[in-house]
Coordinates of C-alpha atoms in Angstrom, one line a residue:
Chain A
M25 CA -86.8 -79.7 -55.2
R26 CA -89.2 -79.8 -58.1
P27 CA -88.0 -77.3 -60.6
Q28 CA -90.5 -74.7 -61.7
L29 CA -90.9 -73.1 -65.0
A30 CA -90.2 -69.4 -65.2
S31 CA -90.3 -67.1 -68.1
L32 CA -88.9 -63.7 -68.7
A33 CA -91.6 -61.2 -68.4
T34 CA -89.9 -57.9 -69.1
K35 CA -86.6 -56.1 -68.8
V36 CA -85.9 -52.8 -67.2
F37 CA -83.0 -50.7 -68.3
I38 CA -81.2 -48.3 -66.0
Q39 CA -79.6 -45.7 -68.1
R40 CA -76.4 -43.8 -67.6
D41 CA -76.3 -40.5 -65.8
Y42 CA -74.2 -38.1 -67.7
R43 CA -74.6 -35.1 -65.5
D44 CA -71.1 -35.6 -64.2
S45 CA -69.6 -35.7 -67.6
T46 CA -68.5 -38.9 -69.3
I47 CA -67.6 -40.9 -66.1
C48 CA -69.5 -44.1 -65.7
K49 CA -72.5 -43.5 -63.5
F50 CA -76.0 -44.9 -63.5
Q51 CA -79.2 -43.2 -62.7
T52 CA -80.5 -44.1 -59.3
K53 CA -84.1 -43.4 -60.0
F54 CA -86.2 -46.4 -58.9
P55 CA -88.1 -47.8 -61.9
T56 CA -91.9 -48.2 -61.6
E57 CA -91.7 -51.8 -62.8
L58 CA -89.8 -52.8 -59.7
Y59 CA -92.1 -51.2 -57.1
S60 CA -93.8 -54.4 -56.3
R61 CA -90.7 -56.5 -56.5
I62 CA -88.0 -55.1 -54.4
E63 CA -87.6 -52.5 -51.7
K64 CA -86.4 -49.1 -52.9
S65 CA -83.6 -49.0 -50.3
L66 CA -82.0 -52.2 -51.5
F67 CA -82.1 -51.1 -55.1
E68 CA -80.6 -47.8 -54.3
E69 CA -77.9 -49.4 -52.2
T70 CA -76.9 -51.6 -55.1
L71 CA -76.8 -48.7 -57.5
K72 CA -74.9 -46.5 -55.1
T73 CA -72.3 -49.2 -54.6
L74 CA -71.9 -49.8 -58.3
N75 CA -71.5 -46.1 -58.9
C76 CA -68.8 -46.0 -56.3
Y77 CA -67.0 -48.8 -57.8
Y78 CA -67.0 -47.2 -61.2
A79 CA -66.0 -43.9 -59.8
E80 CA -63.0 -45.6 -58.1
A81 CA -62.1 -47.3 -61.4
E82 CA -62.1 -44.0 -63.3
K83 CA -60.6 -41.9 -60.6
I84 CA -57.7 -39.8 -61.7
G85 CA -55.2 -40.0 -58.9
G86 CA -51.8 -41.1 -57.9
Q87 CA -52.2 -44.7 -58.9
S88 CA -53.6 -44.0 -62.3
Y89 CA -50.9 -41.5 -63.0
L90 CA -48.2 -44.0 -62.1
E91 CA -49.8 -46.6 -64.3
G92 CA -50.1 -44.1 -67.2
C93 CA -46.5 -42.8 -66.9
L94 CA -45.1 -46.3 -66.6
A95 CA -47.1 -47.3 -69.6
C96 CA -45.9 -44.3 -71.6
A97 CA -42.3 -45.0 -70.7
T98 CA -42.6 -48.6 -71.9
A99 CA -44.4 -47.6 -75.1
Y100 CA -47.6 -49.0 -73.6
I101 CA -46.3 -52.5 -73.9
I102 CA -47.1 -53.1 -70.2
F103 CA -50.8 -53.0 -71.1
L104 CA -50.2 -56.3 -72.9
C105 CA -48.6 -57.9 -69.9
M106 CA -50.4 -56.7 -66.8
E107 CA -54.0 -56.2 -65.8
T108 CA -54.9 -52.6 -65.5
R109 CA -56.5 -51.1 -62.4
Y110 CA -59.8 -50.7 -64.2
E111 CA -59.9 -54.4 -65.1
K112 CA -59.2 -55.3 -61.5
I113 CA -62.1 -53.2 -60.4
L114 CA -64.4 -54.6 -63.1
K115 CA -63.7 -58.0 -61.6
K116 CA -64.7 -56.8 -58.2
I117 CA -67.9 -55.4 -59.8
S118 CA -68.7 -58.7 -61.3
M119 CA -68.3 -60.4 -58.0
Y120 CA -70.5 -57.8 -56.3
I121 CA -73.2 -58.2 -58.9
Q122 CA -73.1 -61.9 -58.6
E123 CA -73.4 -61.6 -54.8
Q124 CA -76.3 -59.2 -55.1
N125 CA -78.1 -61.5 -57.5
E126 CA -77.6 -64.5 -55.2
K127 CA -78.7 -62.7 -52.0
I128 CA -81.2 -60.2 -53.1
Y129 CA -82.4 -60.2 -56.7
V130 CA -82.9 -63.8 -57.7
P131 CA -85.0 -64.6 -54.7
R132 CA -87.3 -61.8 -55.8
G133 CA -87.4 -63.1 -59.4
L134 CA -85.1 -60.4 -60.7
L135 CA -81.7 -60.7 -62.3
L136 CA -79.0 -58.0 -62.8
T137 CA -76.8 -58.1 -65.8
D138 CA -73.3 -56.8 -65.5
P139 CA -73.2 -53.5 -67.5
I140 CA -69.9 -54.5 -69.2
E141 CA -72.0 -57.0 -71.1
R142 CA -74.1 -54.2 -72.5
G143 CA -71.3 -51.9 -73.4
M144 CA -71.5 -50.0 -70.1
R145 CA -74.6 -48.3 -71.4
V146 CA -77.3 -49.8 -69.2
I147 CA -77.9 -52.0 -66.2
E148 CA -80.3 -54.5 -67.5
I149 CA -82.7 -55.9 -64.9
S150 CA -84.6 -59.0 -66.1
I151 CA -88.0 -59.5 -64.4
F152 CA -89.1 -63.1 -64.3
E153 CA -92.6 -64.3 -63.7
D154 CA -93.2 -67.7 -62.2
S155 CA -95.5 -69.4 -64.7
G156 CA -97.0 -71.3 -61.8
S157 CA -96.9 -74.7 -63.4
T158 CA -94.7 -77.3 -61.8
S159 CA -93.9 -79.9 -64.4
S160 CA -91.5 -82.8 -64.2
C161 CA -88.0 -82.4 -65.4
G162 CA -88.3 -82.4 -69.1
S163 CA -84.8 -81.4 -70.1
S164 CA -83.6 -84.9 -70.7
P165 CA -85.6 -87.1 -73.1
Y166 CA -83.1 -89.8 -72.4
S167 CA -83.7 -90.1 -68.8
S168 CA -86.4 -92.7 -69.1
T169 CA -84.7 -94.9 -71.6
A170 CA -83.8 -98.4 -70.7
Q171 CA -80.3 -99.2 -69.6
Chain B
M6 CA -75.3 -120.9 -77.6
K7 CA -73.1 -118.0 -77.7
N8 CA -73.9 -115.3 -75.2
R9 CA -74.1 -112.1 -77.2
E10 CA -74.4 -108.8 -75.6
Y11 CA -76.9 -106.5 -77.1
Q12 CA -77.4 -102.9 -76.3
Q13 CA -80.9 -101.5 -76.5
I14 CA -81.0 -98.6 -78.9
D15 CA -82.8 -95.6 -77.6
P16 CA -85.4 -94.7 -80.2
Q17 CA -85.4 -91.1 -79.1
A18 CA -81.7 -90.9 -79.6
L19 CA -82.1 -92.2 -83.1
A20 CA -84.6 -89.5 -83.8
T21 CA -82.2 -86.8 -82.7
P22 CA -79.1 -86.7 -84.8
P23 CA -75.9 -86.7 -82.8
P24 CA -74.3 -83.3 -82.4
D25 CA -72.2 -82.4 -85.3
H26 CA -69.3 -80.4 -84.1
T27 CA -68.4 -79.0 -87.5
S28 CA -71.9 -77.6 -88.1
R29 CA -72.2 -76.4 -84.5
R30 CA -68.8 -74.9 -84.2
L31 CA -69.1 -72.0 -81.8
R32 CA -68.3 -68.8 -83.5
R33 CA -66.5 -66.0 -81.9
K34 CA -68.2 -62.6 -81.7
W35 CA -65.8 -60.9 -84.0
E36 CA -67.0 -63.2 -86.8
V37 CA -70.5 -61.6 -86.5
F38 CA -69.4 -58.1 -85.6
P39 CA -71.7 -55.7 -87.4
G40 CA -69.2 -52.8 -87.9
K41 CA -66.9 -52.4 -90.8
N42 CA -63.8 -53.8 -89.1
R43 CA -61.2 -56.3 -89.9
F44 CA -60.0 -58.8 -87.4
C45 CA -56.8 -60.9 -87.3
C46 CA -55.4 -63.5 -85.0
D47 CA -58.8 -64.9 -84.1
G48 CA -60.1 -61.5 -82.9
R49 CA -57.0 -60.4 -81.0
I50 CA -56.2 -57.6 -83.5
I51 CA -58.8 -55.1 -84.7
A52 CA -58.4 -52.6 -87.5
A53 CA -60.7 -50.7 -89.8
R54 CA -61.8 -52.4 -92.9
Q55 CA -60.3 -49.7 -95.0
S56 CA -56.6 -49.6 -94.2
G57 CA -56.3 -46.3 -95.9
V58 CA -52.7 -45.4 -96.5
L59 CA -51.4 -47.4 -93.6
P60 CA -49.1 -49.4 -95.8
L61 CA -47.7 -46.2 -97.2
T62 CA -47.1 -44.9 -93.7
L63 CA -45.2 -48.0 -92.8
A64 CA -43.2 -48.0 -96.0
L65 CA -42.1 -44.4 -95.6
I66 CA -41.0 -44.8 -92.0
L67 CA -39.2 -48.1 -92.6
L68 CA -37.6 -46.8 -95.8
T69 CA -36.4 -43.5 -94.3
S70 CA -35.2 -45.1 -91.1
G71 CA -33.6 -47.9 -93.0
L72 CA -31.7 -45.5 -95.1
F73 CA -30.7 -43.6 -92.1
F74 CA -29.3 -46.6 -90.2
I75 CA -27.5 -48.0 -93.3
F76 CA -26.0 -44.9 -94.8
D77 CA -25.8 -42.2 -92.2
C78 CA -25.1 -44.0 -89.0
P79 CA -21.8 -45.5 -90.0
Y80 CA -20.3 -42.2 -91.1
L81 CA -21.7 -40.4 -88.1
V82 CA -20.5 -43.0 -85.6
Q83 CA -17.1 -42.8 -87.1
N84 CA -17.0 -39.0 -87.1
L85 CA -19.2 -38.0 -84.2
T86 CA -20.5 -40.3 -81.6
G87 CA -21.9 -43.8 -81.2
C88 CA -25.0 -42.5 -79.5
I89 CA -26.6 -41.6 -82.7
P90 CA -27.8 -45.0 -83.8
A91 CA -28.8 -45.7 -80.2
I92 CA -31.0 -42.7 -80.0
G93 CA -32.3 -43.3 -83.5
G94 CA -33.1 -46.9 -82.6
V95 CA -35.0 -46.0 -79.5
L96 CA -37.1 -43.4 -81.3
F97 CA -37.7 -45.8 -84.2
V98 CA -39.0 -48.5 -81.9
F99 CA -41.2 -46.1 -80.0
V100 CA -42.7 -44.8 -83.3
M101 CA -43.4 -48.3 -84.6
V102 CA -44.8 -49.6 -81.4
S103 CA -47.1 -46.7 -80.9
L104 CA -48.2 -46.7 -84.5
L105 CA -49.1 -50.4 -84.4
Q106 CA -50.9 -49.9 -81.2
T107 CA -52.9 -47.0 -82.6
S108 CA -53.8 -49.0 -85.7
F109 CA -54.8 -52.2 -84.1
T110 CA -56.4 -51.2 -80.8
D111 CA -60.1 -50.9 -80.3
P112 CA -60.6 -47.1 -80.3
G113 CA -63.5 -47.3 -77.9
I114 CA -66.2 -48.8 -80.1
L115 CA -69.7 -48.9 -78.4
P116 CA -71.5 -52.2 -79.1
R117 CA -74.9 -51.8 -80.7
A118 CA -78.0 -52.0 -78.6
T119 CA -79.7 -55.3 -78.0
P120 CA -83.2 -55.5 -79.4
E121 CA -84.8 -55.1 -75.9
E122 CA -82.7 -52.0 -75.3
A123 CA -83.6 -50.6 -78.6
A124 CA -87.3 -51.2 -78.0
D125 CA -87.0 -49.6 -74.5
V126 CA -85.4 -46.5 -76.0
E127 CA -88.0 -46.4 -78.8
K128 CA -90.8 -46.4 -76.2
Q129 CA -89.3 -43.4 -74.5
I130 CA -89.1 -41.4 -77.7
D131 CA -92.2 -39.5 -78.7
N132 CA -93.3 -39.4 -82.3
P133 CA -96.7 -37.8 -82.2
T134 CA -96.9 -37.2 -86.0
G135 CA -96.5 -40.8 -86.7
S136 CA -94.5 -41.9 -89.7
S137 CA -94.9 -44.0 -92.8
S138 CA -92.4 -46.5 -93.7
S139 CA -90.7 -44.1 -96.1
Y140 CA -90.7 -41.1 -93.8
R141 CA -87.6 -40.8 -91.7
P142 CA -88.4 -39.3 -88.3
P143 CA -86.6 -36.2 -87.4
P144 CA -83.3 -36.6 -85.6
R145 CA -83.8 -37.5 -82.0
T146 CA -81.9 -35.7 -79.3
K147 CA -81.9 -35.7 -75.6
E148 CA -80.5 -32.9 -73.5
V149 CA -78.4 -33.2 -70.4
V150 CA -76.7 -30.6 -68.3
I151 CA -73.0 -31.2 -67.8
N152 CA -71.2 -28.6 -65.7
Q153 CA -73.8 -26.0 -66.3
Q154 CA -73.6 -26.6 -70.1
V155 CA -76.5 -28.0 -72.1
V156 CA -75.2 -30.9 -74.1
K157 CA -77.3 -32.6 -76.7
L158 CA -77.1 -36.4 -77.0
K159 CA -78.0 -37.6 -80.4
Y160 CA -79.8 -40.8 -81.2
C161 CA -77.8 -43.1 -83.5
F162 CA -80.1 -44.8 -86.0
T163 CA -77.5 -47.4 -86.8
C164 CA -76.5 -48.4 -83.3
K165 CA -79.9 -47.7 -81.8
I166 CA -78.6 -45.8 -78.9
F167 CA -78.4 -42.3 -77.6
R168 CA -74.8 -41.6 -78.0
P169 CA -73.0 -40.7 -74.8
P170 CA -71.4 -37.3 -74.7
R171 CA -68.4 -36.9 -77.0
T172 CA -69.3 -40.1 -78.8
S173 CA -69.6 -39.9 -82.6
H174 CA -70.5 -42.4 -85.3
C175 CA -67.8 -43.1 -87.8
S176 CA -69.2 -43.7 -91.2
L177 CA -66.1 -45.4 -92.4
C178 CA -66.0 -48.0 -89.7
D179 CA -69.8 -47.9 -89.1
N180 CA -69.3 -47.8 -85.3
C181 CA -70.1 -45.4 -82.6
V182 CA -66.7 -44.5 -81.0
E183 CA -66.4 -43.0 -77.5
R184 CA -64.6 -39.7 -77.3
F185 CA -64.3 -39.8 -81.1
D186 CA -61.4 -37.7 -82.3
H187 CA -61.2 -38.5 -86.0
H188 CA -60.8 -41.3 -88.4
C189 CA -57.1 -41.3 -89.4
P190 CA -56.4 -42.8 -92.8
W191 CA -52.7 -42.7 -92.1
V192 CA -53.0 -45.2 -89.3
G193 CA -56.0 -46.9 -90.8
N194 CA -58.2 -46.7 -87.7
C195 CA -60.4 -44.3 -85.8
V196 CA -58.8 -42.4 -83.0
G197 CA -60.9 -42.4 -79.9
K198 CA -61.0 -42.8 -76.2
R199 CA -58.9 -45.9 -76.0
N200 CA -56.1 -45.2 -78.5
Y201 CA -55.8 -41.5 -78.3
R202 CA -52.8 -41.7 -76.1
F203 CA -51.1 -44.1 -78.5
F204 CA -51.8 -41.8 -81.3
Y205 CA -50.4 -38.8 -79.5
A206 CA -47.3 -40.8 -78.5
F207 CA -47.0 -41.8 -82.2
I208 CA -47.1 -38.3 -83.6
V209 CA -44.9 -36.8 -80.9
S210 CA -42.3 -39.6 -81.3
L211 CA -42.5 -39.3 -85.0
S212 CA -41.8 -35.6 -84.8
F213 CA -38.7 -36.3 -82.8
L214 CA -37.7 -39.1 -85.2
T215 CA -38.1 -37.0 -88.4
T216 CA -36.4 -34.1 -86.8
F217 CA -33.6 -36.3 -85.6
I218 CA -33.1 -38.0 -89.0
F219 CA -33.3 -34.6 -90.7
A220 CA -30.6 -33.2 -88.4
C221 CA -28.4 -36.3 -88.8
A222 CA -28.7 -36.3 -92.6
T223 CA -27.9 -32.6 -92.7
T224 CA -24.9 -33.1 -90.4
H225 CA -23.7 -36.0 -92.5
L226 CA -23.8 -34.0 -95.7
A227 CA -22.2 -31.0 -94.0
L228 CA -19.3 -33.1 -92.7
R229 CA -18.9 -34.7 -96.1
S230 CA -18.8 -31.4 -97.9
R231 CA -16.2 -30.1 -95.5
G232 CA -12.7 -29.8 -96.8
G233 CA -13.5 -28.3 -100.2
N234 CA -15.5 -31.2 -101.5
G235 CA -18.6 -29.3 -101.9
L236 CA -22.2 -30.2 -101.4
V237 CA -22.7 -31.7 -104.8
I238 CA -19.9 -34.2 -104.3
A239 CA -21.3 -35.0 -100.8
L240 CA -24.7 -35.7 -102.4
Q241 CA -23.2 -37.9 -105.0
E242 CA -21.3 -39.9 -102.3
S243 CA -24.4 -40.2 -100.2
P244 CA -27.6 -40.0 -102.3
A245 CA -29.6 -41.8 -99.5
S246 CA -29.1 -38.8 -97.3
A247 CA -30.6 -36.6 -100.0
L248 CA -33.7 -38.7 -100.1
E249 CA -34.0 -38.7 -96.4
L250 CA -33.7 -34.9 -96.4
V251 CA -36.5 -34.5 -98.9
V252 CA -38.8 -36.9 -97.0
C253 CA -38.1 -35.5 -93.6
F254 CA -38.3 -31.9 -94.8
F255 CA -41.8 -32.3 -96.0
S256 CA -42.8 -34.5 -93.1
V257 CA -41.4 -32.4 -90.4
W258 CA -43.7 -29.4 -91.0
S259 CA -46.9 -31.4 -91.1
I260 CA -46.0 -33.7 -88.2
L261 CA -44.7 -31.0 -86.0
G262 CA -47.8 -29.0 -86.8
L263 CA -50.0 -31.9 -86.0
S264 CA -48.2 -32.6 -82.7
G265 CA -48.6 -29.0 -81.8
F266 CA -52.3 -29.0 -82.6
H267 CA -52.9 -32.2 -80.6
T268 CA -50.9 -30.8 -77.7
Y269 CA -53.3 -27.9 -77.7
L270 CA -56.2 -30.3 -77.8
V271 CA -54.9 -32.4 -74.9
A272 CA -54.2 -29.3 -72.8
A273 CA -57.8 -28.0 -73.4
N274 CA -59.3 -31.5 -73.2
L275 CA -60.9 -31.2 -76.6
T276 CA -61.3 -33.6 -79.5
T277 CA -60.5 -32.8 -83.1
N278 CA -64.2 -33.4 -83.8
E279 CA -65.3 -30.8 -81.2
D280 CA -62.7 -28.3 -82.3
I281 CA -63.7 -28.5 -86.0
K282 CA -67.4 -28.3 -85.2
G283 CA -66.7 -25.4 -82.8
S284 CA -68.8 -27.1 -80.1
W285 CA -67.4 -25.1 -77.3
S286 CA -65.9 -22.1 -78.9
G287 CA -68.9 -19.9 -78.3
K288 CA -69.6 -19.2 -81.9
S289 CA -73.4 -19.5 -81.4
G290 CA -74.7 -16.1 -80.7
G291 CA -72.3 -14.9 -78.1
E292 CA -73.5 -17.3 -75.4
D293 CA -71.1 -18.1 -72.7
V294 CA -70.1 -21.6 -73.6
G295 CA -67.1 -23.4 -72.5
N296 CA -65.8 -26.9 -72.6
P297 CA -67.7 -28.7 -69.9
Y298 CA -65.2 -31.6 -69.9
S299 CA -62.2 -29.4 -69.2
Y300 CA -60.7 -29.4 -65.7
N301 CA -59.7 -25.8 -66.2
S302 CA -56.1 -26.8 -65.5
I303 CA -53.6 -27.6 -68.3
I304 CA -51.8 -30.2 -66.2
K305 CA -54.9 -31.9 -65.0
N306 CA -56.3 -32.0 -68.6
C307 CA -53.0 -33.5 -69.9
C308 CA -52.9 -36.0 -67.1
S309 CA -56.5 -37.1 -67.5
V310 CA -56.2 -37.5 -71.3
L311 CA -52.8 -39.2 -71.4
C312 CA -52.3 -40.7 -68.0
G313 CA -55.9 -41.5 -67.1
P314 CA -57.1 -45.0 -66.4
M315 CA -57.2 -47.2 -69.5
P316 CA -60.8 -48.1 -70.1
P317 CA -61.6 -51.7 -71.2
S318 CA -62.7 -52.7 -74.6
L319 CA -66.5 -52.9 -74.6
I320 CA -66.8 -55.1 -77.6
D321 CA -66.2 -58.7 -76.7
R322 CA -64.3 -59.8 -79.7
R323 CA -63.2 -63.2 -78.5
G324 CA -66.3 -64.2 -76.7
F325 CA -68.4 -67.0 -78.2
V326 CA -71.7 -66.4 -79.9
P327 CA -74.3 -68.7 -78.3
S328 CA -75.5 -71.2 -80.8
D329 CA -79.0 -70.8 -82.2
D330 CA -80.1 -74.1 -80.6
S331 CA -79.7 -72.7 -77.2
V332 CA -82.3 -70.1 -77.9
Q333 CA -85.8 -71.5 -77.4
T334 CA -89.1 -69.9 -77.6
S335 CA -90.8 -72.1 -75.1
A336 CA -90.5 -71.6 -71.4
V337 CA -87.6 -73.5 -70.0
E338 CA -87.2 -74.9 -66.6
I339 CA -85.0 -73.3 -64.1
Q340 CA -84.9 -73.8 -60.5
L341 CA -86.7 -71.0 -58.8
P342 CA -86.7 -70.9 -55.0
A343 CA -90.2 -72.0 -53.8
A344 CA -89.8 -70.2 -50.6
K345 CA -87.8 -67.1 -50.1
N346 CA -86.8 -68.1 -46.6
D347 CA -85.1 -71.3 -47.6
K348 CA -81.5 -70.3 -48.2
N349 CA -80.4 -73.5 -49.8
M350 CA -83.2 -73.3 -52.3
C351 CA -82.4 -69.7 -52.9
T352 CA -78.8 -70.6 -53.7
Q353 CA -79.6 -73.4 -56.0
G354 CA -82.2 -71.3 -57.7
T355 CA -79.8 -68.5 -58.0
K356 CA -77.2 -70.7 -59.5
G357 CA -79.6 -72.1 -62.0
L358 CA -80.9 -68.7 -62.9
L359 CA -77.4 -67.2 -63.1
E360 CA -76.2 -70.1 -65.3
T361 CA -79.1 -69.7 -67.6
A362 CA -78.8 -66.0 -67.7
S363 CA -75.1 -66.3 -68.4
R364 CA -75.9 -68.1 -71.5
S365 CA -78.9 -66.0 -72.4
P366 CA -78.0 -64.8 -75.9
L367 CA -81.0 -62.6 -76.6
L368 CA -80.0 -62.7 -80.2
T369 CA -81.9 -61.6 -83.1
S370 CA -79.6 -63.6 -85.3
S371 CA -76.1 -64.8 -85.0
C372 CA -75.0 -64.3 -88.5
P373 CA -76.0 -62.3 -91.5
Q374 CA -77.3 -65.3 -93.3
A375 CA -79.4 -66.6 -90.4
K376 CA -83.0 -65.7 -90.3
P377 CA -83.7 -63.1 -87.7
Q378 CA -85.6 -64.6 -84.9
A379 CA -88.8 -62.6 -84.4
M380 CA -89.0 -62.6 -80.6
P381 CA -91.3 -60.3 -79.0
A382 CA -89.4 -57.8 -76.9
V383 CA -91.5 -58.4 -73.8
L384 CA -92.1 -62.1 -73.8
E385 CA -88.9 -64.0 -74.1
T386 CA -87.5 -67.0 -72.5
L387 CA -84.2 -68.2 -71.4
P388 CA -82.2 -70.9 -73.0
E389 CA -82.1 -74.3 -71.6
I390 CA -79.5 -75.0 -69.1
V391 CA -76.6 -76.7 -70.9
P392 CA -74.5 -78.7 -68.5
S393 CA -71.3 -78.4 -70.5
P394 CA -69.3 -75.4 -69.6
E395 CA -68.8 -72.6 -72.1
P396 CA -65.3 -72.5 -73.5
H397 CA -63.0 -70.0 -71.8
P398 CA -60.8 -68.5 -74.4
P399 CA -57.6 -66.8 -73.2
K400 CA -57.6 -63.2 -72.5
T401 CA -57.7 -61.1 -75.6
T402 CA -55.2 -58.4 -75.5
E403 CA -55.5 -56.3 -78.5
G404 CA -52.5 -56.4 -80.6
R405 CA -51.2 -53.0 -80.6
Q406 CA -49.4 -52.2 -83.7
S407 CA -49.4 -48.8 -85.0
T408 CA -48.1 -47.6 -88.3
N409 CA -47.3 -44.1 -88.9
T410 CA -47.6 -41.9 -91.8
P411 CA -45.5 -38.9 -91.8
H412 CA -46.9 -37.0 -94.6
K413 CA -49.1 -34.0 -94.8
H414 CA -51.1 -35.4 -92.0
H415 CA -52.5 -32.3 -90.6
S416 CA -54.4 -31.0 -93.6
H417 CA -55.5 -34.5 -94.7
H418 CA -56.9 -35.5 -91.4
R419 CA -58.6 -32.3 -90.9
S420 CA -60.5 -32.8 -94.0
K421 CA -61.1 -36.4 -93.0
A422 CA -62.3 -35.2 -89.6
K423 CA -64.7 -32.9 -91.4
Q424 CA -66.0 -35.7 -93.4
T425 CA -66.6 -37.8 -90.4
T426 CA -68.3 -35.1 -88.5
H427 CA -70.6 -34.3 -91.4
H428 CA -71.4 -37.9 -92.3
T429 CA -75.0 -38.8 -92.5
H430 CA -76.5 -41.5 -90.4
K431 CA -77.7 -44.6 -91.9
T432 CA -81.3 -45.5 -91.2
S433 CA -81.8 -48.6 -89.1
N434 CA -83.2 -50.5 -92.1
S435 CA -80.2 -49.8 -94.3
S436 CA -77.8 -51.6 -92.1
P437 CA -77.3 -54.9 -93.8
R438 CA -76.2 -56.8 -90.8
P439 CA -78.4 -57.6 -88.0
Y440 CA -76.9 -56.6 -84.7
H441 CA -76.6 -59.0 -81.8
S442 CA -76.2 -58.8 -78.1
H443 CA -73.0 -59.1 -76.3
S444 CA -74.5 -61.1 -73.6
S445 CA -71.7 -63.5 -72.7
R446 CA -68.8 -61.9 -71.0
R447 CA -65.5 -62.5 -72.5
K448 CA -63.3 -64.9 -70.6
D449 CA -59.7 -64.5 -70.5
S450 CA -56.7 -66.5 -69.3
K451 CA -56.6 -64.3 -66.2
N452 CA -59.9 -65.8 -65.3
R453 CA -61.9 -62.6 -65.1
D454 CA -65.0 -64.6 -64.7
P455 CA -64.6 -67.1 -61.9
K456 CA -68.2 -66.8 -61.0
F457 CA -69.6 -69.0 -63.8
S458 CA -67.1 -71.7 -63.3
S459 CA -67.8 -71.7 -59.6
L460 CA -71.5 -72.2 -60.2
R461 CA -71.0 -75.6 -61.6

């Protein structure tokens, strides 16, 4: 397949929704820049799932109490040894975002950036424009040298 | 004739110098971190640049505990019970571990905004009067309703973000810290969302330790002065106990008071910052204000503050800063799917795009000395795909070492907290270090990021 040139046109930032206090939750409002790019339902589904994941990570329940009490009893040394529940869920979120990018966003010229890479402040959506020119592979100046 | 082998020299290779590993050494993000922090062990341990009186705290605890174990314990073991050094030992270890964890854990620092983010936020902020370069615009705020309370989110000029609720900018560390409690000079670090439980464990265990040592020293002297010897002779026989008594006597009041104060804060789900500012005490004109973050149950508040899930560090200290060469201003080639229906092409295109994006630094500059790259916020390109994999550093676990300071903590840190709450923001131009984006995710030995390796 002949590679195509693409350039980053703009970025859209989905901000945090603080109406439920300080828990990690992102606004589900559909940005205007994406109207022509992706269906609203797909976008909202992604956001909703991400918000669920974060809610699960920050849920205060039996498992988090157990983890907290155990940590306190061991002078919090277990945090050095084991992966916390939050980190496990962050991994799941990474996998989910990758899957969403592969299946939905990249085919539409979009790219989701994991919020953890932006300090959990925003979900950054990069919008790419196909520059339209199809040039030969120019990445390797050495490819045409003699053997 | 001898048959000599010649290799044709690639003229283009000659034009391009071979990569010099020393000059292109990949730097870790902690090396270019814009805040006033100090890093040790290649970014594993973080502390504030100003260590405050942390050495004093450590010295006092070690000295007092040392004197206790050397001079009091033998006598008490002989005359009372062998449990005393055991209990003292457990308490001492708890105090030291929690102190070191408080001091050397990321308190919940929020990384600064990337240039694109900052530009996006700027666009949303109205400034109808316009401003000259010397005029500083009025403080920007955004209001949000949390649990029927109106909460104002302030814009941080240094970090270029609207601070989340309960976040405050520490002027000493030059960072925005989530759930900012106070900057504690005794532990030499901010106390925030991620290390508040360590701090609380430290002051509570220190209260027990000082009380325990005080009681043991008193018992020791009492036992010695039994039998007509008198207190003076007892003091002469064991001067170390006298020193311990003095240190513990003055410490116990402040530490116990501080523990009590923080127990109240935990039960009410408040921070020192909020308590001092009177954010939720209803001082403003008799309005019905209450803490919107409280669960209205002491047990639930305690559990959420002390036993809640441990949030991850948001600053990627041990990640690598993408080199400047990987940022190019010209459009780079990536494999985009020509047809959306072709799944194979989609996958390849996705992989290329994801690989590229994973290395997208979106840097303004990678170090203070580098020239800031003036990239337009809208038009930007991705770096060229580099076939060599990014290094995967092992998981960074913050070294949690806390030191404690037993003295007059309460009043001192109240005044410190006042200072931090009343600090003035720096303007964006005054910050000497350019900020950078944390685009590459940190990689740890537990392989948090299998996705990128699997893309190859």
